[in-house]
Structures are given as C-alpha cells and as structure tokens.
C-alpha cells in the first residue's frame, strides 16, 4: 500500500520524503485547497522546488485543488490546475466538476484523483468520474464503516485511498457548511473550517474559551485536552445537557485495520495534517512507514506495536484517538 | 508524572534573563533574531509584523518579549500592548525551537496558548516552521539545541 503524507511547506515536504512517504500532497497559498491558513502552503516556485526534491528521491507529489470554484473565481481555480501541471506534479486532487472536466481536457497527462470533498461512496459514482473525466483514484470520505469500504473495493476498478490517521471530519464530508453559520465561510468555499480571522482564544480562570465568529463554541477546563476550534467539535447546551453534539475533539487512528484494508485491495493510506508542523509530519510518516511495511500477510488477529500507537496518540486532537465511522457497525 | 530534570531546571536557568536591562534586550534580542531569520526577512515574510507586535511569554521563567518590524528590521516592543501573545512554559518553547515538538500538539495539551489576533499568530507559527531558524545557528549550537529539545518531556 502507498503511504501519502501531508506537507504545508518545503520543510515538511522534505520531512515526509526523508521519513518514508511514497507520495506527498500539498496545496497552493490560496482558497483553492481545503487547508487555507495564513502563512501556510506553497507558492508555485516553492512547489516546483518540492517536486524536484521529491522526484529526485522517487517520491510523487500531488496537488490538492479541492475546494469548489466560487462565483467569479474560475480564473483562480484554473490557475491552480495550470500551475500544478506546470511544476510537474504527478496528479491533482479535485472535487469540482468543472475543474475535473477542465483538467481532463487541458492536461490529459496530469493524473486526476477525486478529492474526499466530492464525497463519492458508491460504485456508480466512482464509475461516473472515471468514465467522464478519467479519474484513476478516489479518496473515500471518512463516513464509511470498514465493511462498507471492503464492499466498495470489491465493486469498483477505481483505485481507492482512505484516511489512516489525523483529524476527523463529521459525517457530511465535502458537503459541510457548518462553519458558514458562524463565519460565512466553509472549507468548500474558502478552504477552512475555522478561518483564522474568525478564531478567538481566551484563557480565563474557568479555562480556555474558544470562539468562532464571536460565538462561544467550547470552554476547556484548565487541564482538559483541547482541539481545533471547529463548530462540529464544540460543546453545546442541548435540551439542558452541555455536550459534544456532533463530535468530540479526537483523531482518527486506524493502524489496527491495516491488514483488512490491504486485503480489501485499498491502494493508498493517507495521513491528514497539511496544517501541522514538520515535526509532526516527520514523526507520523516514520511510524506509518513502519506500520505499512510490517502488515502481516496471514489472516488472524493483529495488534499494531503499542509503542507506535501511543506515539501517534500524542499528536492527536484531544489527546485521544478513535476508529471513527470504520467501527460503526450499525451502518 | 515527575518531569525530567532539564524541564525543572529550565525556568531557573532562564530566570536571570529577567534582570537584563531593557536597552540590552533591545539591542541583543533583535540582533539574534535578525541573524536566524535572515532568509525570512529577505523574502519579505516578516512584513506581517509591520506596525504589529507579537509577544512571547515564558510563563514559568516569568519572561516576556515583544517583537515588531520597524524600518525593515526586527525590534523589541512592549509585550503588554501586543496584537497577539503566545504563552508557554520554558520546556515547550525549547521543544519548539529545537524542532522536537508539534505546536498544535502542545496547544491541544495546554502547554501553549494563543490570545489576540489568531491569524497573526498562525502566520508567525507557519513562518517559523517553514524557515526553521535553528538551522541558521552555528552547527554545534544547532545540534546542542536539538539534543536539549529532544530531552524535554512535552
């Protein structure tokens, strides 16, 4: 299985390459990708240097152009596709139908992957993207159980990529407008669930208060582990009970599923976190390289190295991990 | 859990810095930063600090520094009126400076806090990660910093 690792700058890209990534995925410095934060991401020149560094070491580079083209924004999104092709990226990761068609027509030699933001979960949908635009791979949204992933893998000849580790999205991936409620912006429109300008942290005697667009979304007790300031991970008063109404701050961690994913024919495992530091990228990449290289061939009970699992948990939101939807057997 | 020795000693080791006179800080600190952030300065990436102040507070050593960009050069500023303040303990800052820890992780674990203009704080965080100022230090100093950073428990 292929290991895909995130990079928000050249230093992180080198950390991914040096620690065993097969592929690194990146984005440009604008709203055309779903990790749009101040000071993060690549100028076309930096991206070109990253591609050169990776290719010299046999590592592929993908460019995420995976937010949706906004009214009046076609030129900007088209430019990101053109730049990705110009710098020699191996593929682009796209969700918007107009961009998929444009890429297929203008850059037939550029690989085309379907972003998780397109939220395709059926063989029919995958076949549509393949037939119409030559999409060779799809990233599955983090909404399917392991049984559903296995069934889908048996029913399609599009390569499948799944998330293995990192921050978790609630179950409306690619169709989520929750943050618009507080900020007027969302990952699909400007590339961020919690745009930095709308975030406010306040350390009070009662604990850390997190606000998005002026709305109080959580208050963490003094020693309580915290998470990112997204609406979906806030705590709300629901009929008198103060609770995580959507999702608690936690990270996806699927090491124990690796043998099943491999047997199912899943082509690639993706690590989330283009917004994270080179230290995170280097360490998480190194651990996942070892996990993937040591997947047992034989069926049977499998327990990943507890030390590695513990090391991964250190990096997690809320300092906890979950199998997320993979283990939701009721689906 | 008992923290390893270096962590405990750090605030004490740094404590004397509290008594460095302001004018000395104003001369020495920016000169040091100017050195390690030379690439970022040359690329214009520090323009985000024009007319803006970033404060760093080392809570357990009771140190606070404010930085701004004045006439194209880094300068100290009053941390009390900062646009954004990043607070953390000495071990957390050491781990960050030595490239041993992920700032988001430290933030989740409450070892770091950010108050004020989050966009400015995030810009500076991303800039430091991108340029890794420790690599502009003399080789042995950089390696010593990395070794010390790897030792602290964060």
Tab-separated table of C-alpha atoms in Angstrom:
chain	number	residue	atom	x	y	z
A	1	UNK	CA	0.000	0.000	0.000
A	2	UNK	CA	1.072	3.519	-0.789
A	3	UNK	CA	1.701	5.969	2.051
A	4	UNK	CA	0.527	9.544	1.362
A	5	UNK	CA	1.772	12.264	3.651
A	6	UNK	CA	0.814	15.933	4.046
A	7	UNK	CA	3.067	18.968	3.685
A	8	UNK	CA	2.244	22.626	4.359
A	9	UNK	CA	5.687	23.915	3.423
A	10	UNK	CA	9.013	22.780	1.937
A	11	UNK	CA	10.431	21.779	5.313
A	12	UNK	CA	7.501	19.470	5.974
A	13	UNK	CA	7.739	18.079	2.437
A	14	UNK	CA	11.366	17.170	2.986
A	15	UNK	CA	10.446	15.608	6.354
A	16	UNK	CA	7.823	13.446	4.625
A	17	UNK	CA	10.190	12.391	1.838
A	18	UNK	CA	13.096	11.693	4.207
A	19	UNK	CA	10.944	9.587	6.548
A	20	UNK	CA	9.469	7.234	4.006
A	21	UNK	CA	6.436	8.754	2.270
A	22	UNK	CA	5.640	7.253	-1.137
A	23	UNK	CA	3.714	10.360	-2.073
A	24	UNK	CA	3.401	13.866	-0.622
A	25	UNK	CA	0.345	16.044	-1.126
A	26	UNK	CA	0.448	19.827	-0.996
A	27	UNK	CA	-1.625	22.912	-1.809
A	28	UNK	CA	-1.085	26.437	-3.085
A	29	UNK	CA	-1.323	29.565	-0.942
A	30	UNK	CA	-4.939	30.414	-1.625
A	31	UNK	CA	-8.561	29.342	-1.258
A	32	UNK	CA	-8.254	26.659	-3.959
A	33	UNK	CA	-7.458	23.971	-1.385
A	34	UNK	CA	-9.054	22.881	1.882
A	35	UNK	CA	-6.211	23.959	4.196
A	36	UNK	CA	-6.152	27.679	3.584
A	37	UNK	CA	-4.380	29.316	6.537
A	38	UNK	CA	-2.156	32.412	6.745
A	39	UNK	CA	1.489	31.622	6.054
A	40	UNK	CA	0.759	28.006	5.133
A	41	UNK	CA	1.209	26.271	1.766
A	42	UNK	CA	3.327	26.716	-1.332
A	43	UNK	CA	3.991	29.417	-3.856
A	44	UNK	CA	4.353	27.870	-7.348
A	45	UNK	CA	8.137	28.364	-7.061
A	46	UNK	CA	8.306	26.574	-3.703
A	47	UNK	CA	6.075	23.817	-5.071
A	48	UNK	CA	8.417	23.374	-8.041
A	49	UNK	CA	11.357	23.005	-5.663
A	50	UNK	CA	9.352	20.479	-3.656
A	51	UNK	CA	8.552	18.436	-6.761
A	52	UNK	CA	12.226	18.448	-7.708
A	53	UNK	CA	13.288	17.292	-4.217
A	54	UNK	CA	10.670	14.530	-4.138
A	55	UNK	CA	11.185	13.284	-7.698
A	56	UNK	CA	14.941	13.036	-7.216
A	57	UNK	CA	14.157	10.593	-4.412
A	58	UNK	CA	11.476	8.630	-6.230
A	59	UNK	CA	8.583	10.216	-4.331
A	60	UNK	CA	5.465	11.516	-6.072
A	61	UNK	CA	3.811	14.883	-5.424
A	62	UNK	CA	0.078	15.558	-5.628
A	63	UNK	CA	-1.512	18.995	-5.527
A	64	UNK	CA	-4.880	19.421	-3.827
A	65	UNK	CA	-7.148	21.847	-5.725
A	66	UNK	CA	-10.096	20.511	-3.843
A	67	UNK	CA	-12.326	23.367	-2.760
A	68	UNK	CA	-15.249	24.326	-5.003
A	69	UNK	CA	-14.958	27.080	-7.600
A	70	UNK	CA	-16.792	30.110	-6.275
A	71	UNK	CA	-18.822	32.579	-8.290
A	72	UNK	CA	-16.415	34.778	-10.208
A	73	UNK	CA	-13.469	32.621	-9.127
A	74	UNK	CA	-12.924	30.407	-12.166
A	75	UNK	CA	-9.650	32.062	-13.189
A	76	UNK	CA	-8.107	31.489	-9.758
A	77	UNK	CA	-9.010	27.798	-9.571
A	78	UNK	CA	-7.994	27.232	-13.207
A	79	UNK	CA	-4.642	28.856	-12.450
A	80	UNK	CA	-4.016	26.377	-9.626
A	81	UNK	CA	-4.604	23.445	-12.016
A	82	UNK	CA	-2.333	25.036	-14.637
A	83	UNK	CA	0.413	25.691	-12.050
A	84	UNK	CA	0.207	22.119	-10.765
A	85	UNK	CA	0.709	20.842	-14.298
A	86	UNK	CA	3.486	23.330	-14.990
A	87	UNK	CA	5.546	22.385	-11.916
A	88	UNK	CA	5.397	18.714	-12.847
A	89	UNK	CA	3.037	17.426	-10.159
A	90	UNK	CA	2.101	13.785	-10.650
A	91	UNK	CA	-1.599	14.397	-10.113
A	92	UNK	CA	-4.150	16.894	-8.864
A	93	UNK	CA	-6.800	16.115	-6.258
A	94	UNK	CA	-10.060	17.699	-7.380
A	95	UNK	CA	-13.727	17.730	-6.370
A	96	UNK	CA	-15.364	20.403	-8.559
A	97	UNK	CA	-16.976	19.032	-11.745
A	98	UNK	CA	-15.956	21.987	-13.879
A	99	UNK	CA	-12.344	21.629	-12.777
A	100	UNK	CA	-12.422	17.869	-13.365
A	101	UNK	CA	-13.530	18.435	-16.947
A	102	UNK	CA	-11.059	21.256	-17.496
A	103	UNK	CA	-8.166	19.159	-16.189
A	104	UNK	CA	-9.140	16.130	-18.274
A	105	UNK	CA	-9.351	18.237	-21.441
A	106	UNK	CA	-6.421	20.614	-20.982
A	107	UNK	CA	-3.946	18.385	-19.170
A	108	UNK	CA	-4.652	14.809	-20.264
A	109	UNK	CA	-1.269	13.626	-18.979
A	110	UNK	CA	-1.813	15.010	-15.484
A	111	UNK	CA	-3.089	12.384	-13.040
A	112	UNK	CA	-6.564	13.057	-11.722
A	113	UNK	CA	-7.688	11.970	-8.252
A	114	UNK	CA	-11.143	12.524	-6.840
A	115	UNK	CA	-10.949	14.504	-3.596
A	116	UNK	CA	-12.608	13.391	-0.408
A	117	UNK	CA	-14.575	16.630	-0.775
A	118	UNK	CA	-16.510	15.046	-3.677
A	119	UNK	CA	-17.849	12.522	-1.168
A	120	UNK	CA	-18.239	9.648	-3.655
A	121	UNK	CA	-19.220	6.436	-1.863
A	122	UNK	CA	-20.888	4.201	-4.448
A	123	UNK	CA	-19.509	2.154	-7.383
A	124	UNK	CA	-21.854	4.078	-9.683
A	125	UNK	CA	-20.488	7.461	-8.603
A	126	UNK	CA	-16.894	6.277	-8.909
A	127	UNK	CA	-17.573	4.833	-12.358
A	128	UNK	CA	-19.097	8.152	-13.447
A	129	UNK	CA	-15.956	10.096	-12.505
A	130	UNK	CA	-13.753	7.544	-14.214
A	131	UNK	CA	-15.802	7.351	-17.408
A	132	UNK	CA	-16.339	11.104	-17.790
A	133	UNK	CA	-13.009	12.512	-16.620
A	134	UNK	CA	-10.559	9.617	-16.468
A	135	UNK	CA	-10.292	9.787	-12.674
A	136	UNK	CA	-7.909	7.000	-11.664
A	137	UNK	CA	-8.250	7.234	-7.918
A	138	UNK	CA	-10.783	8.350	-5.346
A	139	UNK	CA	-10.238	9.373	-1.742
A	140	UNK	CA	-13.053	7.911	0.342
A	141	UNK	CA	-14.796	10.231	2.782
A	142	UNK	CA	-14.408	9.376	6.455
A	143	UNK	CA	-18.009	8.246	6.721
A	144	UNK	CA	-17.854	4.563	5.763
A	145	UNK	CA	-17.590	1.540	8.043
A	146	UNK	CA	-14.795	-0.945	7.349
A	147	UNK	CA	-17.376	-3.370	5.942
A	148	UNK	CA	-18.621	-0.711	3.533
A	149	UNK	CA	-15.056	0.096	2.467
A	150	UNK	CA	-14.393	-3.590	1.792
A	151	UNK	CA	-17.604	-3.988	-0.183
A	152	UNK	CA	-16.905	-0.874	-2.260
A	153	UNK	CA	-13.367	-2.019	-3.026
A	154	UNK	CA	-14.780	-5.247	-4.447
A	155	UNK	CA	-17.195	-3.374	-6.673
A	156	UNK	CA	-15.049	-0.794	-8.445
A	157	UNK	CA	-11.905	-0.687	-10.532
A	158	UNK	CA	-11.108	2.890	-9.477
A	159	UNK	CA	-8.129	2.888	-7.081
A	160	UNK	CA	-9.237	3.674	-3.546
A	161	UNK	CA	-7.441	5.797	-0.980
A	162	UNK	CA	-8.536	6.012	2.655
A	163	UNK	CA	-7.597	8.167	5.604
A	164	UNK	CA	-5.420	6.343	8.101
A	165	UNK	CA	-4.543	8.959	10.669
A	166	UNK	CA	-5.299	12.529	11.665
A	167	UNK	CA	-8.074	14.929	12.405
A	168	UNK	CA	-11.535	13.669	11.817
A	169	UNK	CA	-14.427	15.192	9.916
A	170	UNK	CA	-18.042	14.652	10.933
A	171	UNK	CA	-20.237	12.634	8.668
A	172	UNK	CA	-21.048	15.137	5.969
A	173	UNK	CA	-17.649	15.391	4.416
A	174	UNK	CA	-17.436	17.645	1.410
A	175	UNK	CA	-20.990	18.805	1.992
A	176	UNK	CA	-20.432	20.583	5.258
A	177	UNK	CA	-21.434	24.200	5.609
A	178	UNK	CA	-21.470	24.209	9.412
A	179	UNK	CA	-18.790	26.853	9.788
A	180	UNK	CA	-20.730	29.175	7.458
A	181	UNK	CA	-23.163	29.526	10.306
A	182	UNK	CA	-20.559	31.315	12.389
A	183	UNK	CA	-18.253	32.864	9.804
A	184	UNK	CA	-19.968	32.937	6.420
A	185	UNK	CA	-17.127	30.737	5.162
A	186	UNK	CA	-16.619	26.992	4.891
A	187	UNK	CA	-13.946	24.518	3.694
A	188	UNK	CA	-15.685	24.143	0.357
A	189	UNK	CA	-15.806	27.877	-0.307
A	190	UNK	CA	-12.606	29.370	1.141
A	191	UNK	CA	-10.727	26.280	2.265
A	192	UNK	CA	-11.041	26.407	6.054
A	193	UNK	CA	-13.485	25.108	8.682
A	194	UNK	CA	-12.207	27.692	11.119
A	195	UNK	CA	-10.749	30.637	9.186
A	196	UNK	CA	-8.043	32.201	11.362
A	197	UNK	CA	-9.582	35.682	11.281
A	198	UNK	CA	-12.725	34.305	12.955
A	199	UNK	CA	-10.968	32.373	15.722
A	200	UNK	CA	-10.550	33.763	19.195
A	201	UNK	CA	-8.956	32.057	22.184
A	202	UNK	CA	-9.271	33.403	25.697
A	203	UNK	CA	-7.619	31.978	28.777
A	204	UNK	CA	-9.983	32.636	31.683
A	205	UNK	CA	-9.978	31.421	35.300
A	206	UNK	CA	-12.625	28.862	34.235
A	207	UNK	CA	-10.448	27.600	31.413
A	208	UNK	CA	-9.760	28.179	27.725
A	209	UNK	CA	-12.660	29.663	25.797
A	210	UNK	CA	-12.850	29.084	22.065
A	211	UNK	CA	-14.896	31.395	19.887
A	212	UNK	CA	-15.628	31.224	16.180
A	213	UNK	CA	-17.109	34.318	14.600
A	214	UNK	CA	-17.772	35.624	18.108
A	215	UNK	CA	-19.799	32.546	19.114
A	216	UNK	CA	-18.614	30.657	22.161
A	217	UNK	CA	-18.179	27.062	20.943
A	218	UNK	CA	-16.289	25.492	23.847
A	219	UNK	CA	-14.674	26.061	27.206
A	220	UNK	CA	-11.901	23.655	28.166
A	221	UNK	CA	-11.250	23.112	31.871
A	222	UNK	CA	-7.707	24.092	32.916
A	223	UNK	CA	-6.100	20.678	32.299
A	224	UNK	CA	-8.514	19.315	29.755
A	225	UNK	CA	-7.020	18.430	26.339
A	226	UNK	CA	-8.247	20.799	23.628
A	227	UNK	CA	-8.863	20.557	19.878
A	228	UNK	CA	-9.283	22.719	16.785
A	229	UNK	CA	-11.937	25.451	17.011
A	230	UNK	CA	-14.453	23.940	14.597
A	231	UNK	CA	-18.217	24.132	15.033
A	232	UNK	CA	-18.510	20.346	14.758
A	233	UNK	CA	-16.252	19.776	17.767
A	234	UNK	CA	-17.822	22.363	20.051
A	235	UNK	CA	-19.902	21.715	23.159
A	236	UNK	CA	-23.445	22.937	23.183
A	237	UNK	CA	-26.387	23.153	25.503
A	238	UNK	CA	-28.731	20.572	24.023
A	239	UNK	CA	-32.005	20.360	25.918
A	240	UNK	CA	-30.269	21.185	29.166
A	241	UNK	CA	-27.189	18.969	28.706
A	242	UNK	CA	-23.849	20.532	27.802
A	243	UNK	CA	-22.227	18.092	25.365
A	244	UNK	CA	-20.378	17.453	22.114
A	245	UNK	CA	-23.457	17.438	19.947
A	246	UNK	CA	-21.630	16.405	16.751
A	247	UNK	CA	-18.153	15.057	17.507
A	248	UNK	CA	-15.631	15.331	20.319
A	249	UNK	CA	-12.050	16.531	19.732
A	250	UNK	CA	-10.304	13.330	18.680
A	251	UNK	CA	-8.178	11.965	15.858
A	252	UNK	CA	-8.692	9.034	13.528
A	253	UNK	CA	-6.169	6.229	14.027
A	254	UNK	CA	-6.559	3.038	12.017
A	255	UNK	CA	-3.331	1.069	12.428
A	256	UNK	CA	-5.248	-1.996	13.614
A	257	UNK	CA	-7.289	-2.056	10.379
A	258	UNK	CA	-4.269	-2.132	8.069
A	259	UNK	CA	-4.366	-5.882	7.302
A	260	UNK	CA	-8.063	-5.690	6.392
A	261	UNK	CA	-7.576	-2.596	4.252
A	262	UNK	CA	-4.707	-4.238	2.430
A	263	UNK	CA	-6.628	-7.484	1.851
A	264	UNK	CA	-9.555	-5.460	0.539
A	265	UNK	CA	-7.247	-4.003	-2.104
A	266	UNK	CA	-7.155	-0.435	-0.795
A	267	UNK	CA	-4.429	1.224	-2.810
A	268	UNK	CA	-3.260	4.005	-0.535
A	269	UNK	CA	-3.427	5.256	3.049
A	270	UNK	CA	-3.475	8.979	3.664
A	271	UNK	CA	-2.206	10.910	6.683
A	272	UNK	CA	-4.152	14.099	7.445
A	273	UNK	CA	-2.427	17.315	8.517
A	274	UNK	CA	-1.120	19.816	5.961
A	275	UNK	CA	-1.601	22.425	8.709
A	276	UNK	CA	0.755	20.569	11.059
A	277	UNK	CA	4.473	21.126	11.663
A	278	UNK	CA	7.475	19.404	10.048
A	279	UNK	CA	7.969	17.672	13.437
A	280	UNK	CA	4.514	16.079	13.156
A	281	UNK	CA	4.953	15.144	9.500
A	282	UNK	CA	8.372	13.581	10.079
A	283	UNK	CA	7.404	11.561	13.120
A	284	UNK	CA	3.994	10.396	11.905
A	285	UNK	CA	5.410	9.479	8.488
A	286	UNK	CA	8.170	7.411	10.068
A	287	UNK	CA	5.697	5.487	12.247
A	288	UNK	CA	3.271	4.806	9.390
A	289	UNK	CA	6.083	3.709	7.083
A	290	UNK	CA	6.953	1.002	9.623
A	291	UNK	CA	3.308	0.075	10.222
A	292	UNK	CA	2.700	-0.402	6.493
A	293	UNK	CA	5.948	-2.275	5.907
A	294	UNK	CA	5.071	-4.719	8.691
A	295	UNK	CA	1.489	-5.602	7.799
A	296	UNK	CA	1.247	-9.370	8.313
A	297	UNK	CA	0.285	-11.402	5.240
A	298	UNK	CA	-1.575	-14.078	7.203
A	299	UNK	CA	-5.150	-13.539	8.346
A	300	UNK	CA	-5.850	-13.511	12.043
A	301	UNK	CA	-5.729	-11.195	14.996
A	302	UNK	CA	-3.424	-8.255	14.507
A	303	UNK	CA	-2.248	-5.793	17.110
A	304	UNK	CA	-0.029	-2.935	15.976
A	305	UNK	CA	3.031	-2.084	18.068
A	306	UNK	CA	1.574	-0.424	21.223
A	307	UNK	CA	4.538	1.952	21.472
A	308	UNK	CA	3.816	3.280	17.985
A	309	UNK	CA	0.117	3.600	18.689
A	310	UNK	CA	0.918	5.539	21.872
A	311	UNK	CA	3.293	7.808	19.962
A	312	UNK	CA	0.538	8.569	17.430
A	313	UNK	CA	-1.918	9.395	20.204
A	314	UNK	CA	0.481	12.077	21.467
A	315	UNK	CA	-0.204	14.066	18.301
A	316	UNK	CA	-3.967	13.729	18.454
A	317	UNK	CA	-6.617	16.316	18.973
A	318	UNK	CA	-7.969	15.967	22.493
A	319	UNK	CA	-5.083	13.520	23.055
A	320	UNK	CA	-7.419	10.661	22.125
A	321	UNK	CA	-7.913	8.545	19.027
A	322	UNK	CA	-10.819	6.665	17.507
A	323	UNK	CA	-11.616	4.283	14.665
A	324	UNK	CA	-14.419	6.704	13.854
A	325	UNK	CA	-17.011	5.544	11.351
A	326	UNK	CA	-14.882	2.487	10.444
A	327	UNK	CA	-16.215	0.728	13.543
A	328	UNK	CA	-19.803	1.925	13.400
A	329	UNK	CA	-21.403	-1.423	12.861
A	330	UNK	CA	-24.917	-0.060	12.766
A	331	UNK	CA	-24.365	1.494	9.352
B	1	UNK	CA	4.264	12.129	36.449
B	2	UNK	CA	7.614	13.513	37.576
B	3	UNK	CA	9.164	15.707	34.932
B	4	UNK	CA	12.750	15.012	33.914
B	5	UNK	CA	15.458	17.225	35.345
B	6	UNK	CA	16.096	19.550	32.414
B	7	UNK	CA	12.444	20.627	32.457
B	8	UNK	CA	12.630	21.579	36.102
B	9	UNK	CA	15.939	23.365	35.767
B	10	UNK	CA	14.948	25.385	32.696
B	11	UNK	CA	12.903	28.127	34.375
B	12	UNK	CA	15.697	28.611	36.905
B	13	UNK	CA	18.340	28.702	34.181
B	14	UNK	CA	16.348	31.346	32.342
B	15	UNK	CA	15.405	33.352	35.422
B	16	UNK	CA	18.484	35.646	35.331
B	17	UNK	CA	17.299	36.921	31.927
B	18	UNK	CA	14.566	38.745	33.832
B	19	UNK	CA	17.185	41.125	35.174
B	20	UNK	CA	18.744	42.012	31.838
B	21	UNK	CA	18.166	45.769	31.368
B	22	UNK	CA	15.660	46.735	28.691
B	23	UNK	CA	18.146	48.559	26.453
B	24	UNK	CA	20.424	45.491	26.414
B	25	UNK	CA	17.493	43.280	25.413
B	26	UNK	CA	16.512	45.838	22.792
B	27	UNK	CA	19.979	45.579	21.257
B	28	UNK	CA	20.764	41.899	21.652
B	29	UNK	CA	17.488	40.046	21.098
B	30	UNK	CA	16.605	41.556	17.693
B	31	UNK	CA	20.199	41.106	16.524
B	32	UNK	CA	19.975	37.405	17.321
B	33	UNK	CA	16.622	37.058	15.597
B	34	UNK	CA	17.822	39.108	12.644
B	35	UNK	CA	20.540	36.506	12.229
B	36	UNK	CA	18.382	33.367	12.444
B	37	UNK	CA	15.511	34.833	10.413
B	38	UNK	CA	17.661	36.407	7.692
B	39	UNK	CA	16.066	34.295	4.919
B	40	UNK	CA	12.534	35.075	6.012
B	41	UNK	CA	13.426	38.787	6.174
B	42	UNK	CA	14.965	38.706	2.720
B	43	UNK	CA	11.831	37.027	1.340
B	44	UNK	CA	9.676	39.768	2.868
B	45	UNK	CA	7.835	37.224	5.022
B	46	UNK	CA	8.246	39.303	8.184
B	47	UNK	CA	6.241	42.194	6.691
B	48	UNK	CA	3.324	40.775	8.696
B	49	UNK	CA	4.942	42.384	11.759
B	50	UNK	CA	4.943	45.928	10.372
B	51	UNK	CA	3.014	48.056	12.898
B	52	UNK	CA	2.119	44.836	14.707
B	53	UNK	CA	3.532	43.311	17.861
B	54	UNK	CA	3.962	39.656	18.680
B	55	UNK	CA	4.611	38.792	22.325
B	56	UNK	CA	6.211	35.616	23.592
B	57	UNK	CA	5.738	34.826	27.259
B	58	UNK	CA	7.697	32.115	29.038
B	59	UNK	CA	5.332	31.584	31.946
B	60	UNK	CA	7.455	29.574	34.381
B	61	UNK	CA	10.526	31.783	33.883
B	62	UNK	CA	8.344	34.925	34.019
B	63	UNK	CA	9.867	36.312	30.830
B	64	UNK	CA	8.028	38.320	28.202
B	65	UNK	CA	9.330	39.711	24.925
B	66	UNK	CA	7.542	41.760	22.307
B	67	UNK	CA	8.651	41.949	18.669
B	68	UNK	CA	7.778	44.146	15.752
B	69	UNK	CA	9.249	45.074	12.374
B	70	UNK	CA	10.485	48.671	12.196
B	71	UNK	CA	12.208	50.117	9.108
B	72	UNK	CA	12.757	46.647	7.731
B	73	UNK	CA	14.436	45.384	10.880
B	74	UNK	CA	13.208	43.381	13.860
B	75	UNK	CA	12.905	45.403	17.047
B	76	UNK	CA	11.663	44.826	20.568
B	77	UNK	CA	8.332	46.295	21.620
B	78	UNK	CA	6.244	46.432	24.756
B	79	UNK	CA	4.693	42.961	25.151
B	80	UNK	CA	1.840	44.464	27.168
B	81	UNK	CA	0.258	46.004	24.080
B	82	UNK	CA	0.867	43.080	21.742
B	83	UNK	CA	-1.556	42.187	18.950
B	84	UNK	CA	-1.070	38.534	19.716
B	85	UNK	CA	0.517	36.781	22.691
B	86	UNK	CA	1.891	33.253	22.609
B	87	UNK	CA	2.376	31.813	26.096
B	88	UNK	CA	4.079	28.616	27.124
B	89	UNK	CA	6.461	27.106	29.619
B	90	UNK	CA	10.207	27.051	29.016
B	91	UNK	CA	10.271	23.358	28.095
B	92	UNK	CA	7.568	23.843	25.473
B	93	UNK	CA	9.443	26.731	23.835
B	94	UNK	CA	12.694	24.756	23.920
B	95	UNK	CA	10.996	21.757	22.277
B	96	UNK	CA	9.642	24.047	19.555
B	97	UNK	CA	12.917	25.862	18.953
B	98	UNK	CA	14.712	22.531	18.625
B	99	UNK	CA	12.160	21.107	16.192
B	100	UNK	CA	11.214	18.299	18.603
B	101	UNK	CA	7.548	19.104	19.101
B	102	UNK	CA	4.485	19.963	17.089
B	103	UNK	CA	2.924	23.277	18.184
B	104	UNK	CA	-0.645	22.080	17.590
B	105	UNK	CA	0.050	19.147	19.898
B	106	UNK	CA	1.407	21.492	22.583
B	107	UNK	CA	-1.643	23.663	22.090
B	108	UNK	CA	-4.035	20.691	22.458
B	109	UNK	CA	-2.183	19.627	25.597
B	110	UNK	CA	-2.438	23.128	27.064
B	111	UNK	CA	1.297	23.728	27.089
B	112	UNK	CA	0.858	26.673	24.697
B	113	UNK	CA	-1.839	29.291	24.426
B	114	UNK	CA	-2.558	31.968	21.837
B	115	UNK	CA	-4.527	35.103	22.653
B	116	UNK	CA	-5.288	38.052	20.435
B	117	UNK	CA	-5.011	38.086	16.649
B	118	UNK	CA	-5.009	34.359	15.819
B	119	UNK	CA	-4.305	34.997	12.127
B	120	UNK	CA	-1.094	36.838	13.026
B	121	UNK	CA	-0.115	34.101	15.491
B	122	UNK	CA	-0.741	31.425	12.855
B	123	UNK	CA	1.265	33.367	10.264
B	124	UNK	CA	4.243	33.532	12.602
B	125	UNK	CA	3.906	29.849	13.536
B	126	UNK	CA	3.845	28.817	9.873
B	127	UNK	CA	6.726	31.119	9.051
B	128	UNK	CA	8.917	29.677	11.799
B	129	UNK	CA	8.093	26.130	10.702
B	130	UNK	CA	8.871	26.937	7.125
B	131	UNK	CA	12.220	28.632	7.785
B	132	UNK	CA	13.410	26.609	10.808
B	133	UNK	CA	15.592	29.373	12.310
B	134	UNK	CA	17.741	26.889	14.271
B	135	UNK	CA	19.454	25.902	11.035
B	136	UNK	CA	20.901	29.404	10.793
B	137	UNK	CA	22.743	28.903	14.088
B	138	UNK	CA	26.329	27.680	14.004
B	139	UNK	CA	26.306	23.879	13.509
B	140	UNK	CA	27.328	22.803	17.022
B	141	UNK	CA	24.824	25.215	18.595
B	142	UNK	CA	22.016	23.903	16.398
B	143	UNK	CA	22.860	20.312	17.307
B	144	UNK	CA	23.042	21.187	21.029
B	145	UNK	CA	19.626	22.860	20.779
B	146	UNK	CA	18.146	19.839	19.013
B	147	UNK	CA	19.646	17.485	21.609
B	148	UNK	CA	18.289	19.541	24.512
B	149	UNK	CA	14.882	19.804	22.812
B	150	UNK	CA	14.738	16.043	22.357
B	151	UNK	CA	15.312	15.603	26.091
B	152	UNK	CA	12.471	17.687	27.442
B	153	UNK	CA	9.182	15.993	28.114
B	154	UNK	CA	6.297	17.732	26.364
